[in-house]
Coordinates of C-alpha atoms in Angstrom, one line a residue:
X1 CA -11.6 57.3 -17.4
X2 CA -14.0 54.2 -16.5
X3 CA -13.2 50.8 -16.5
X4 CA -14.8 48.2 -18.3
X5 CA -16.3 47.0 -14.9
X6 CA -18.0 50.4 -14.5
X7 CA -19.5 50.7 -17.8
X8 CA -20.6 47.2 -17.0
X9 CA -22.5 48.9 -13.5
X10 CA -24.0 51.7 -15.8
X11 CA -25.4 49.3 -18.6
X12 CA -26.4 47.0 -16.2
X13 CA -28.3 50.0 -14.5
X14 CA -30.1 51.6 -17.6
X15 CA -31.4 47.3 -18.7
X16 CA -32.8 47.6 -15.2
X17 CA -34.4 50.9 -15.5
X18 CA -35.6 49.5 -19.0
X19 CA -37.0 46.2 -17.8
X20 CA -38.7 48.3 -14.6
X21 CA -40.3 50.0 -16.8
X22 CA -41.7 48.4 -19.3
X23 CA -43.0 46.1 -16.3
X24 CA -45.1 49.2 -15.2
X25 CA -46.4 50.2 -18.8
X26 CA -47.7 46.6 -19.3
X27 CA -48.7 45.9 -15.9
X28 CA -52.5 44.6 -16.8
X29 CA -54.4 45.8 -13.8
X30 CA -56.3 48.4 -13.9
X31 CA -54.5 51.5 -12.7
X32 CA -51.7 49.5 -13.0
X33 CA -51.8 48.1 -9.5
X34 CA -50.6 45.1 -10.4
X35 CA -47.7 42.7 -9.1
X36 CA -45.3 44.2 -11.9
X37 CA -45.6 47.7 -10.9
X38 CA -45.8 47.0 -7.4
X39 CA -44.0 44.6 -6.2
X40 CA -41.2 43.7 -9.1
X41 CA -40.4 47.4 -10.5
X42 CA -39.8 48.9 -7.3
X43 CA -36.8 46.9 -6.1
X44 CA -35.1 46.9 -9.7
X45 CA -35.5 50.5 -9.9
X46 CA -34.0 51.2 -6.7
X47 CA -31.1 49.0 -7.5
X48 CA -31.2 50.2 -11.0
X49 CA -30.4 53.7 -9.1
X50 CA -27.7 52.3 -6.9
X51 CA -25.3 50.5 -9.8
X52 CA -24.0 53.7 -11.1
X53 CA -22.8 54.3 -7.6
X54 CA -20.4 51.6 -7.5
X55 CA -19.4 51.8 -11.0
X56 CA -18.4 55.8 -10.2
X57 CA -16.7 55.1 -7.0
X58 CA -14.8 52.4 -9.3
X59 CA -13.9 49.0 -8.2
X60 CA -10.5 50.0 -6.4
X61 CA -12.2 50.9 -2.9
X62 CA -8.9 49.5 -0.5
X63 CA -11.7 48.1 2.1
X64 CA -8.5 47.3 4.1
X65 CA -7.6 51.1 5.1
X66 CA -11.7 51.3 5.8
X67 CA -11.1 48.6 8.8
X68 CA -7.9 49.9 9.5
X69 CA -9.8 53.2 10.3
X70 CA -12.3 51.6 12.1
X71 CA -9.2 49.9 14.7
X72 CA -7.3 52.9 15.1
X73 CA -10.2 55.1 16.0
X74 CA -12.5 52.6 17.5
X75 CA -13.7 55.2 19.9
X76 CA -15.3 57.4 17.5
X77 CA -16.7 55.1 15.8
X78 CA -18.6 53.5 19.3
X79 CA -20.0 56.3 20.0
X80 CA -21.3 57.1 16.1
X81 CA -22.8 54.0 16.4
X82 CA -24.4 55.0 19.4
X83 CA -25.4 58.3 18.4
X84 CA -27.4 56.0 15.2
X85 CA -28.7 53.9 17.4
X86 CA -30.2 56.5 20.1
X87 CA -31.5 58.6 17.4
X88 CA -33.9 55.6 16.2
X89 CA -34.6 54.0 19.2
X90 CA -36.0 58.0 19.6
X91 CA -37.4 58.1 17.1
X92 CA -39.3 54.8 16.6
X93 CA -40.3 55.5 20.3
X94 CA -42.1 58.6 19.3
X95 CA -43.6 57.4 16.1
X96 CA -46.4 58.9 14.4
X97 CA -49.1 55.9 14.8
X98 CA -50.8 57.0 11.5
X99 CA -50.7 59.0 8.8
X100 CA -50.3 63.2 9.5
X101 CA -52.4 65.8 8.2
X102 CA -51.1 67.6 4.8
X103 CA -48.4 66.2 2.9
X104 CA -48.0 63.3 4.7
X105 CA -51.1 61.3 4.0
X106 CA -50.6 62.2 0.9
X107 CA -47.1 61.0 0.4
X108 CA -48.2 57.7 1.9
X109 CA -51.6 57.3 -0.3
X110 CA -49.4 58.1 -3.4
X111 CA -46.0 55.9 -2.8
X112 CA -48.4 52.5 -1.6
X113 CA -50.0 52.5 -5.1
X114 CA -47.1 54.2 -6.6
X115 CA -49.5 57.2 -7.8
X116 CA -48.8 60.5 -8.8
X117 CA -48.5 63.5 -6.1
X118 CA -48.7 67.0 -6.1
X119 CA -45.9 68.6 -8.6
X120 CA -43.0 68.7 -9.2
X121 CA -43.3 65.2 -7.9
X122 CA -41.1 63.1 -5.6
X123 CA -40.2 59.7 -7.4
X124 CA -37.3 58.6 -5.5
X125 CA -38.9 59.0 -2.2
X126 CA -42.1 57.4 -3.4
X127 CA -39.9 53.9 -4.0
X128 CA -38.1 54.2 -0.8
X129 CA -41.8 54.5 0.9
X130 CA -43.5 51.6 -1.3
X131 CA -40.3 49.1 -0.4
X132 CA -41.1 50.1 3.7
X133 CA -44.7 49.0 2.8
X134 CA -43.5 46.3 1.0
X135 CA -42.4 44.9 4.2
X136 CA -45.9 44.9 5.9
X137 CA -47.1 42.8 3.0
X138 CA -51.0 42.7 2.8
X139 CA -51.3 44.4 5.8
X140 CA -53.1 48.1 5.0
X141 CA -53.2 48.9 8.8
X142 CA -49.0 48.9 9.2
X143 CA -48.6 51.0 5.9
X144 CA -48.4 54.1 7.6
X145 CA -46.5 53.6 10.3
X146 CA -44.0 51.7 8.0
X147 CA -43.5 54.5 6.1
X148 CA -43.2 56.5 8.8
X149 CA -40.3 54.1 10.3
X150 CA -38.4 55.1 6.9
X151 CA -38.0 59.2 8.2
X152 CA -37.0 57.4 11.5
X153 CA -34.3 55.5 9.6
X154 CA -33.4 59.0 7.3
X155 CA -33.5 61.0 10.2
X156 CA -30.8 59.0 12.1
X157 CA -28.6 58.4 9.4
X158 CA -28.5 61.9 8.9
X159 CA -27.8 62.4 12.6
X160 CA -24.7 59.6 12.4
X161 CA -23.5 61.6 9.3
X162 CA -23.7 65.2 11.3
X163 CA -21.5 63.3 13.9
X164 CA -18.6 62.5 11.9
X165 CA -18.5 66.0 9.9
X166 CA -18.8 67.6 13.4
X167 CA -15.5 65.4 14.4
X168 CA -13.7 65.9 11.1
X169 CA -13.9 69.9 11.9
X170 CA -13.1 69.4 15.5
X171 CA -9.7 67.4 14.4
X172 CA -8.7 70.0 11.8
X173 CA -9.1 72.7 14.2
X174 CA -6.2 71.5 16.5
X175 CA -3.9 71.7 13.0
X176 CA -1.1 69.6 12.4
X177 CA 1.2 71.3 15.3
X178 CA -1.9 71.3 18.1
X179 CA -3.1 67.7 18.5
X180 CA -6.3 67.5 20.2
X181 CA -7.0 64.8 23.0
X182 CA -9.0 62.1 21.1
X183 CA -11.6 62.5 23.9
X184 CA -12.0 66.2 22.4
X185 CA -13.9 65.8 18.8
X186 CA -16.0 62.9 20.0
X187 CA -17.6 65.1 22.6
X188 CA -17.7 67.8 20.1
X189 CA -19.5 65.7 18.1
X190 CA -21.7 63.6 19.6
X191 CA -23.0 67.0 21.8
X192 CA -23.5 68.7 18.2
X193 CA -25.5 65.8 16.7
X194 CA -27.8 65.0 19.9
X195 CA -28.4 68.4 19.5
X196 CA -29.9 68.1 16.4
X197 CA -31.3 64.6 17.5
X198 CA -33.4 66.4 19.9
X199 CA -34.2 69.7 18.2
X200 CA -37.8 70.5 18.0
X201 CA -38.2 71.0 13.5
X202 CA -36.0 67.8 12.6
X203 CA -37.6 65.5 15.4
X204 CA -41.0 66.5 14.1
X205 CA -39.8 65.5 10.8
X206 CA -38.1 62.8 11.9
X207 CA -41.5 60.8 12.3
X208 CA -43.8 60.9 9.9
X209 CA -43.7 59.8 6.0
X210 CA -43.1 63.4 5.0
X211 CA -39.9 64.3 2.1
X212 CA -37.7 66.2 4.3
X213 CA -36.3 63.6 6.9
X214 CA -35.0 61.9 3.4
X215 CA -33.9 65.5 2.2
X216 CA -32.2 65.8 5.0
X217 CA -30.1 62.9 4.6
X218 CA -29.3 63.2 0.7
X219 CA -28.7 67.0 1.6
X220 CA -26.1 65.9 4.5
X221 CA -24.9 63.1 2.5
X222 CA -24.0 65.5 -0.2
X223 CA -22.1 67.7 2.7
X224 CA -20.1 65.2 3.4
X225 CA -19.2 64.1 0.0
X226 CA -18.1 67.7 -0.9
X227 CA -16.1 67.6 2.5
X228 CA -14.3 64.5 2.5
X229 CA -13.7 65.1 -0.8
X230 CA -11.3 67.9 -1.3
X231 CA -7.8 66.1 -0.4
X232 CA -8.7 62.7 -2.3
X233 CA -6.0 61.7 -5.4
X234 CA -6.6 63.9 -8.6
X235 CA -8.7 60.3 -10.3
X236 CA -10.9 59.4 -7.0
X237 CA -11.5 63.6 -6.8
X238 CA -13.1 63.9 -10.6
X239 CA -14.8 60.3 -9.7
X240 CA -16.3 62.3 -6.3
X241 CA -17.4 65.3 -8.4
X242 CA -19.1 62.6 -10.6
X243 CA -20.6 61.3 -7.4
X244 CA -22.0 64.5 -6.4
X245 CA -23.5 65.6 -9.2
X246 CA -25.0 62.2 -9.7
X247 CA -26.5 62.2 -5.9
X248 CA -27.4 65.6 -6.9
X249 CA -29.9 64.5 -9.6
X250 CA -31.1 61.7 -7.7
X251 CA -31.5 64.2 -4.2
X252 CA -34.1 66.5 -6.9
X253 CA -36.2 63.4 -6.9
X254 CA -37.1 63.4 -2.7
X255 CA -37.1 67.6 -3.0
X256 CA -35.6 70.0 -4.6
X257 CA -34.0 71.7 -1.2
X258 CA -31.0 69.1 -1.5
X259 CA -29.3 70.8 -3.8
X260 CA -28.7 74.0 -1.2
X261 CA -25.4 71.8 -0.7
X262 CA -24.2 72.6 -3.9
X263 CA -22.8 76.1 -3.2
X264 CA -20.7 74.5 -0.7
X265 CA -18.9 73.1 -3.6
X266 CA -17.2 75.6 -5.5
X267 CA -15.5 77.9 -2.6
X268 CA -14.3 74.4 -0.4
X269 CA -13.1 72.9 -3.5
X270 CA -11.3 75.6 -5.8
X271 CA -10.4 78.3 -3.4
X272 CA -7.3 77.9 -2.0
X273 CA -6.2 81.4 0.0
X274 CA -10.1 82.3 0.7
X275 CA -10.4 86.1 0.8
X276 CA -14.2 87.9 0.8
X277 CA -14.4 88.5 -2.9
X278 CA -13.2 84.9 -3.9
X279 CA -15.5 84.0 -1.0
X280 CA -18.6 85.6 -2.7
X281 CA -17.7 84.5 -6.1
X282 CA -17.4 81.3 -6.0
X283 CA -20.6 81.4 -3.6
X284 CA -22.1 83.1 -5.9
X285 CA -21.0 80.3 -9.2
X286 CA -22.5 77.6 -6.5
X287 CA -25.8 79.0 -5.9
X288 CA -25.9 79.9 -10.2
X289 CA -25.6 76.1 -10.8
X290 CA -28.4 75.7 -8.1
X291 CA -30.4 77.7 -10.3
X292 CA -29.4 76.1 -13.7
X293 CA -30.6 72.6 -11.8
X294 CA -33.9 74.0 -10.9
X295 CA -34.7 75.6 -14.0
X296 CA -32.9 74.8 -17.1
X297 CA -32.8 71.2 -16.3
X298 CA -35.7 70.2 -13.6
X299 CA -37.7 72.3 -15.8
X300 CA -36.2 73.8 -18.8
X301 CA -35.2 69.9 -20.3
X302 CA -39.0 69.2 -20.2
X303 CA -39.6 72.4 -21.8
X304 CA -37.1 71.8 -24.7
X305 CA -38.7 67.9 -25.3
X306 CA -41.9 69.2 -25.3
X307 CA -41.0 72.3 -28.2
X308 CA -39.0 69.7 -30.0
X309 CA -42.0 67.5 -30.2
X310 CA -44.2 69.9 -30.9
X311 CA -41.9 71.1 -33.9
X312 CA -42.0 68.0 -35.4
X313 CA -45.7 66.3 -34.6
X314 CA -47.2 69.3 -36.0
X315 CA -44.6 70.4 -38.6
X316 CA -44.1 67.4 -39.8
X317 CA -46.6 64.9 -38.9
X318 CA -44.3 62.7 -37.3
X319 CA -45.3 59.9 -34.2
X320 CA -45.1 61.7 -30.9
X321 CA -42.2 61.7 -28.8
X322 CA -39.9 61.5 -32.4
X323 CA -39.0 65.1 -31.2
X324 CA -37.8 64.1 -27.6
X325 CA -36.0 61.2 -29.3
X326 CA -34.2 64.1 -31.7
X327 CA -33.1 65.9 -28.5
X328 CA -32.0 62.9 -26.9
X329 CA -29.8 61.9 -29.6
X330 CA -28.1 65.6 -30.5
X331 CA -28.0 65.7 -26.4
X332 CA -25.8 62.1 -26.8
X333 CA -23.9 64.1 -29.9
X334 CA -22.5 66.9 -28.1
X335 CA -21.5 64.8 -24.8
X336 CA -19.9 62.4 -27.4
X337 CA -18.1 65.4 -29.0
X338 CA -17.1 67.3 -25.3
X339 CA -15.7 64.5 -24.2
X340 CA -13.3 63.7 -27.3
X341 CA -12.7 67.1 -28.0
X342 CA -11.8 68.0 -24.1
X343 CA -10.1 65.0 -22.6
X344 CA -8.3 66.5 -19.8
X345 CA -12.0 68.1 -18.3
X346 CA -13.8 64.6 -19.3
X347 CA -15.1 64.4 -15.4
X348 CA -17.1 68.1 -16.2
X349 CA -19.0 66.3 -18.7
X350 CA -19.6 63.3 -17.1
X351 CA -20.7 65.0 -13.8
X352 CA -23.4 66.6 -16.4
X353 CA -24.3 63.1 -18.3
X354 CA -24.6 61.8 -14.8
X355 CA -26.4 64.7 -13.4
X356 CA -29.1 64.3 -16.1
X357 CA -29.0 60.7 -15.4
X358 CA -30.6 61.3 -11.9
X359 CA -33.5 62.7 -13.2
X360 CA -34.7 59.3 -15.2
X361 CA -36.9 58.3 -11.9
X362 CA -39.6 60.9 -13.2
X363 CA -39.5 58.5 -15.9
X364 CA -42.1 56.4 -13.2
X365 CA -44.5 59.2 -13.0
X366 CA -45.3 60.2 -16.0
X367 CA -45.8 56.0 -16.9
X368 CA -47.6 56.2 -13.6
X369 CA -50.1 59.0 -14.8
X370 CA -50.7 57.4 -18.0
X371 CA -52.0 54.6 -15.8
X372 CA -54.9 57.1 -14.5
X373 CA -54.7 56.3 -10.8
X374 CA -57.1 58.0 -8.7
X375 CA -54.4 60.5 -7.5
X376 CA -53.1 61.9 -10.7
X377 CA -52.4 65.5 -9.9
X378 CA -51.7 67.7 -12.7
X379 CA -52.2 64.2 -14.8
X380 CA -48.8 64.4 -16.5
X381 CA -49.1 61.8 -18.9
X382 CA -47.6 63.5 -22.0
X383 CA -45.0 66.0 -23.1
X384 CA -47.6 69.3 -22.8
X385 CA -48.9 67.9 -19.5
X386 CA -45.5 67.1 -18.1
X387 CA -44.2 70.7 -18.5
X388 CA -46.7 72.2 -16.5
X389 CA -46.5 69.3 -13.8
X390 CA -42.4 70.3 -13.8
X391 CA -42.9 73.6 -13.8
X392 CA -45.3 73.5 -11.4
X393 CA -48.2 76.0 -13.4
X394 CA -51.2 75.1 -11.2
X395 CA -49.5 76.5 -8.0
X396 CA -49.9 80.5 -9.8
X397 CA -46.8 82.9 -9.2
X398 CA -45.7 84.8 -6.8
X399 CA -43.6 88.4 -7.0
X400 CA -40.5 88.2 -5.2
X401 CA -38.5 91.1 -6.2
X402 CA -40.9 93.5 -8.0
X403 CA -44.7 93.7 -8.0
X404 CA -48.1 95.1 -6.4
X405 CA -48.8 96.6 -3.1
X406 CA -52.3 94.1 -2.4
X407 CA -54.6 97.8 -2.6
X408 CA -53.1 98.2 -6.6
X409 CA -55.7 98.5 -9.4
X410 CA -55.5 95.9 -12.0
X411 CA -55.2 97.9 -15.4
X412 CA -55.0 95.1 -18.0
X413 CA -54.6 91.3 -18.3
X414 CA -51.3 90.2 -20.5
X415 CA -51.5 86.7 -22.3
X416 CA -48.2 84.7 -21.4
X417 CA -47.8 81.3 -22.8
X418 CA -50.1 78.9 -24.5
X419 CA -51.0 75.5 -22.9
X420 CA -51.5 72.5 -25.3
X421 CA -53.5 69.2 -25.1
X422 CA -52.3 65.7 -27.0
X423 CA -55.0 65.1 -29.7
X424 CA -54.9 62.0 -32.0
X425 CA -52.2 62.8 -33.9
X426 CA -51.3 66.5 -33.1
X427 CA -51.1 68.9 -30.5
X428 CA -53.5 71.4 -30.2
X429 CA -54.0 74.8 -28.1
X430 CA -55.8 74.5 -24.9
X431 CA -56.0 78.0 -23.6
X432 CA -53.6 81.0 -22.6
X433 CA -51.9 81.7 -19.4
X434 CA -52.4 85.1 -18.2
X435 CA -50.8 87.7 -16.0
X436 CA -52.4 91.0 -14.4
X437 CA -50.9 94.4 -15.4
X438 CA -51.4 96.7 -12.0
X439 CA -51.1 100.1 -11.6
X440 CA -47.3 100.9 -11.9
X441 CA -47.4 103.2 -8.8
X442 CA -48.7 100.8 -6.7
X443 CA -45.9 98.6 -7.1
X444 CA -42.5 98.3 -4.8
X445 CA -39.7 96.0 -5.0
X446 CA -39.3 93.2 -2.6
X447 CA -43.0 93.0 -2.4
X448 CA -44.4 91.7 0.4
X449 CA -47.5 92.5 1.3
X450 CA -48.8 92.0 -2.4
X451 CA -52.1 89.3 -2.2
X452 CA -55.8 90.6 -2.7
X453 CA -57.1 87.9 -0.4
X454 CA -59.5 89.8 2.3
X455 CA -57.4 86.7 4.7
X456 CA -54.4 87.8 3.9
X457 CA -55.2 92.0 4.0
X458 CA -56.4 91.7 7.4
X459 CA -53.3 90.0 8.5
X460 CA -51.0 92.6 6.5
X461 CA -53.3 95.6 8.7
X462 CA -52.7 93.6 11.8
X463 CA -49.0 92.9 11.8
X464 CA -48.1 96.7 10.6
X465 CA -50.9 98.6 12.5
X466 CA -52.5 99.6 9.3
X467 CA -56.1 101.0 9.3
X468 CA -58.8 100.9 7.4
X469 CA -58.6 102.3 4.2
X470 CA -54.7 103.1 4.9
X471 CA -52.3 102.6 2.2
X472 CA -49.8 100.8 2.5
X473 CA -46.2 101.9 2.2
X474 CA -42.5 100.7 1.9
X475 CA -42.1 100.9 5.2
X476 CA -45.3 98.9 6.3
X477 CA -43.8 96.6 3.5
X478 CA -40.2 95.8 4.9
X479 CA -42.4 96.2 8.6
X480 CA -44.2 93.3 7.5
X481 CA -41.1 91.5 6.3
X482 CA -39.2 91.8 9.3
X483 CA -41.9 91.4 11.9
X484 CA -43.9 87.8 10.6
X485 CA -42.3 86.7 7.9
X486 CA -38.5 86.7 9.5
X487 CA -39.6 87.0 13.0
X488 CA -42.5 84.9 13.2
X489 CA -42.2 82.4 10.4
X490 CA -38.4 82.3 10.6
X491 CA -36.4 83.1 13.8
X492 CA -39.3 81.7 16.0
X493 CA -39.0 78.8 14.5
X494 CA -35.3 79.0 14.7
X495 CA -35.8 79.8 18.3
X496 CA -37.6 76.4 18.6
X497 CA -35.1 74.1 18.2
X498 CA -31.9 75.7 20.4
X499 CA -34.3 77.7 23.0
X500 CA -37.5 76.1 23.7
X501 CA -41.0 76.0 22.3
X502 CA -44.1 77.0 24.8
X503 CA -46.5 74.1 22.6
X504 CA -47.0 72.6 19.6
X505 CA -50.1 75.0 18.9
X506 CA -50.3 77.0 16.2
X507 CA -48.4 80.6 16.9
X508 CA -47.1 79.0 20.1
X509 CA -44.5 81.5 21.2
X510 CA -40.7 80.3 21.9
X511 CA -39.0 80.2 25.7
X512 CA -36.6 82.0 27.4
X513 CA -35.0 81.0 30.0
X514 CA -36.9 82.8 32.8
X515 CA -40.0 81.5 32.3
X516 CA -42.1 80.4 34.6
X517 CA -42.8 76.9 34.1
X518 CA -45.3 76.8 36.7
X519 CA -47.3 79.3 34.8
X520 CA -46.7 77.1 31.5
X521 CA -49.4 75.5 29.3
X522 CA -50.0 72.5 30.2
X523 CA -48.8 70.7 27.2
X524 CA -46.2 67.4 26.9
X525 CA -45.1 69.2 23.9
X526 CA -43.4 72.3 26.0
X527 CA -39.8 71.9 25.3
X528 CA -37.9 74.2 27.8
X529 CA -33.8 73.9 26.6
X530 CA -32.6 77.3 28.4
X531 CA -30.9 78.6 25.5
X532 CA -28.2 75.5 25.9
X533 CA -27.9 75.0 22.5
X534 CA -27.9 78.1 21.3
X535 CA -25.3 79.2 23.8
X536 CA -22.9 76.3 23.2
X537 CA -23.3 77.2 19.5
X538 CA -22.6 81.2 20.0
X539 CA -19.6 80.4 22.2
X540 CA -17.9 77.9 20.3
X541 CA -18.8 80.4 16.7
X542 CA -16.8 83.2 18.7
X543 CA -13.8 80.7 19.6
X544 CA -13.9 79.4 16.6
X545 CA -13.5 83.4 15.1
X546 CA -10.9 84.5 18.1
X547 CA -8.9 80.9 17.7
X548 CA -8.6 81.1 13.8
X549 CA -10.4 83.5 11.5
X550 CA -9.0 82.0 8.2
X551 CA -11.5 78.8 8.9
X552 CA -14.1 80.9 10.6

């Protein structure tokens, strides 16, 4: 169980969260662009986040078996170094000047004012951006860039973590009776993580102020975690599982493609003999607590504070927010109870407390919005408004396993769910959601040519050959499927990064290795790798298989 020095870290860390907040709902300016939003709550809340860290990992860390490491295999730590520090110099070489289109000037608008972006919202990686600016001081012109120096930053850290997973699998291959020469898993490595250094997607990622060159890091970070994880002492292994859930919640709040570690998780850790149906089982259980994460909690806790609330304002005529605070408290009930009642699995339910606990930094949007900033998306300043900003209701739906073919006839319109406004002292109904009812043979499972958009129909008729008038069919359906959205949205892309990429215009085509360069476009983006990459990675997958199948 915790010490008394790491319940010390995780009260010190919610006072912090406290004062960091209350600094931002006070702050006097007018869209709270004042000093105490930002420049005092950002640093407090960032540290706020960092405490529970240290008070998980516990206070026993033997620092002298770190440096013992680092002299005994000073080599492969040299050249990690060096991997980290060619990676930046890379990337701060090749730096976006200014902000990017999309996303990006976006991200950067938002996190300098600390505003509110497009749902569900990054609030983690808006404080990492407004500390970067923070270092430009006054200066509007180096903003950008700034933040754009922080994906430089994620991106190589990420690289310098690939590095050392790369030459913790190259060591374990050689097993206990085949030592590998030491030169061996640092060339492994540090060919597998220049690789990545230099592949097309992550170095365009890698500079500009957009989520993913953070998500790539927390994503890898959590990797790592799970891997060096498995073999710790029974205590430090429940305070890792802690650690992962806990970087798990925080991960959600730079983008929700972090957690794709997760299902890592159960097959490394709790499989010992692996076989294909333990394999896919406990796959399976990793992916299901993906989705939990994404719905019942990222969504489906907002959802529950909300219908509490709205039980008890209008039921009862309480103060808003008394039904969030019930929740809360029979929330702090049960973990009170699971954790008295089932000592022996106490890290399970602190891994969830924690979990939960990395989803506080919405906490600064939604003080944010109530601020009124001019970007406000979605404006989620209350309970009713913050469900639909979490579960992202202005984006629409999309079918993904059963719906319309785009030619089917809408038959009826189906109300779904209400939407509700804060009034004075009460909520009251807004509107109706609705869904289209479509002709039920006109419909197909795995539906992907299913938008009425005349864009979008012409595109479907061009990548299946369809005609005029033509029907479309499962066949044109999965033809479409296979041709753009694996071929050309997905393997292309693929193809990028460990073949070679004609230009960086849109539906450039990918190289082989017999084309002519002579006959190129004339673009400093061509990136022409010869299928290296891709040929190192087929070649060591097969004698990875022939060498040892049990890893494979």
């Amino acid at each position: 169980m915790f010490s008394k020095k790491d319940l010390f870290c995780f009260l010190a860390a919610l006072l912090l969260v406290i004062v960091a907040y209350v600094f931002m709902i006070v702050d006097p300016v007018e869209y709270g662009f004042g000093i105490l939003t930002l420049w005092i709550a950002p640093p407090l809340l960032l540290v706020a986040f960092f405490l529970p860290v240290i008070g998980i990992v516990g206070s026993d860390v033997n620092l002298g078996q770190i440096f013992r490491d680092i002299k005994d295999n000073r080599t492969k730590h040299i050249v990690g170094i060096a991997v980290f520090a060619i990676s930046l110099c890379l990337y701060i070489i090749t730096l976006e000047p200014t902000a990017s289109l999309w996303d990006c000037s976006e991200f950067i608008a938002s996190a300098y004012k600390l505003q509110v972006p497009h749902s569900p919202g990054v609030p983690l990686f808006l404080l990492f951006a407004r500390l970067f600016s923070m270092l430009v001081l006054d200066d509007v012109t180096m903003v950008a860039p700034a933040m754009n120096t922080m994906s430089a930053l994620f991106s190589a850290l990420t690289v310098y973590i690939v590095y050392h997973l790369i030459y913790r699998f190259a060591v374990s291959m050689g097993g206990p009776s085949q030592k590998l020469p030491k030169a061996v898993p640092v060339f492994s490595a540090l060919c597998s993580s220049l690789c990545l250094t230099f592949s097309d997607s992550f170095w365009f990622s890698a500079v500009e102020a957009e989520t993913y060159a953070a998500a790539a890091f927390f994503l890898t970070l959590l990797v790592w975690l799970i891997i060096t994880g498995k073999n710790l002492p029974q205590e430090k292994r429940n305070r890792r599982l802690i650690l992962i859930f806990y970087i798990s919640g925080l991960s959600f709040c730079v983008h929700p493609m972090c957690l794709l570690a997760l299902p890592l998780l159960p097959p490394y850790w709790y499989v010992g003999d692996i076989t294909i149906k333990k394999l896919l089982i406990a796959t399976g259980i990793g992916l299901l607590i993906v989705i939990v994460i994404n719905r019942m909690i990222a969504v489906g806790l907002f959802q529950m504070m909300f219908s509490f609330d709205l039980f008890f304002v209008n039921l009862f005529h309480t103060p808003f927010y008394m039904g969030a605070f019930v929740l809360l408290v029979l929330m702090s009930m049960v973990f009170i109870f699971l954790l008295r009642r089932f000592k022996k699995h106490w890290h399970y339910t602190w891994a969830t407390i924690f979990l939960l606990a990395g989803f506080i930094p919405y906490g600064m949007l939604f003080i944010r919005s109530n601020h009124n900033p001019p970007i406000d998306e979605t404006n989620p300043e209350n309970l009713a408004l913050i469900k639909a900003y979490m579960n992202r209701d202005s984006y629409g739906s999309t079918p993904l396993l059963y719906g319309p073919y785009f030619d089917a006839e809408i038959e009826g319109v189906e109300t779904k769910n209400k939407m509700y406004y804060k009034d004075s002292n009460s909520y009251k109904v807004a509107g109706t959601t609705s869904a289209y009812q479509y002709d039920k043979s006109r419909q197909t499972i795995l539906p992907r040519m299913y938008s009425n958009d005349e864009n979008h129909i012409e595109a479907y008729r061009q990548w299946t050959n369809l005609k005029e008038n033509e029907k479309p069919d499962f066949f044109n359906n999965l033809e479409f499927m296979f041709r753009f959205q694996l071929g050309e949205m997905y393997f292309r892309y693929f193809l990028f990064n460990f073949a070679g990429r004609e230009s960086d215009e849109q539906y450039s085509p990918g190289l082989k290795p017999w084309d002519n360069h002579e006959r190129a476009v004339p673009e400093k983006s061509r990136n022409q790798y010869w299928m290296i990459p891709l040929m190192l990675g087929l070649i060591g997958a097969c004698c990875q298989y022939f060498r040892n199948k049990k890893d494979f």
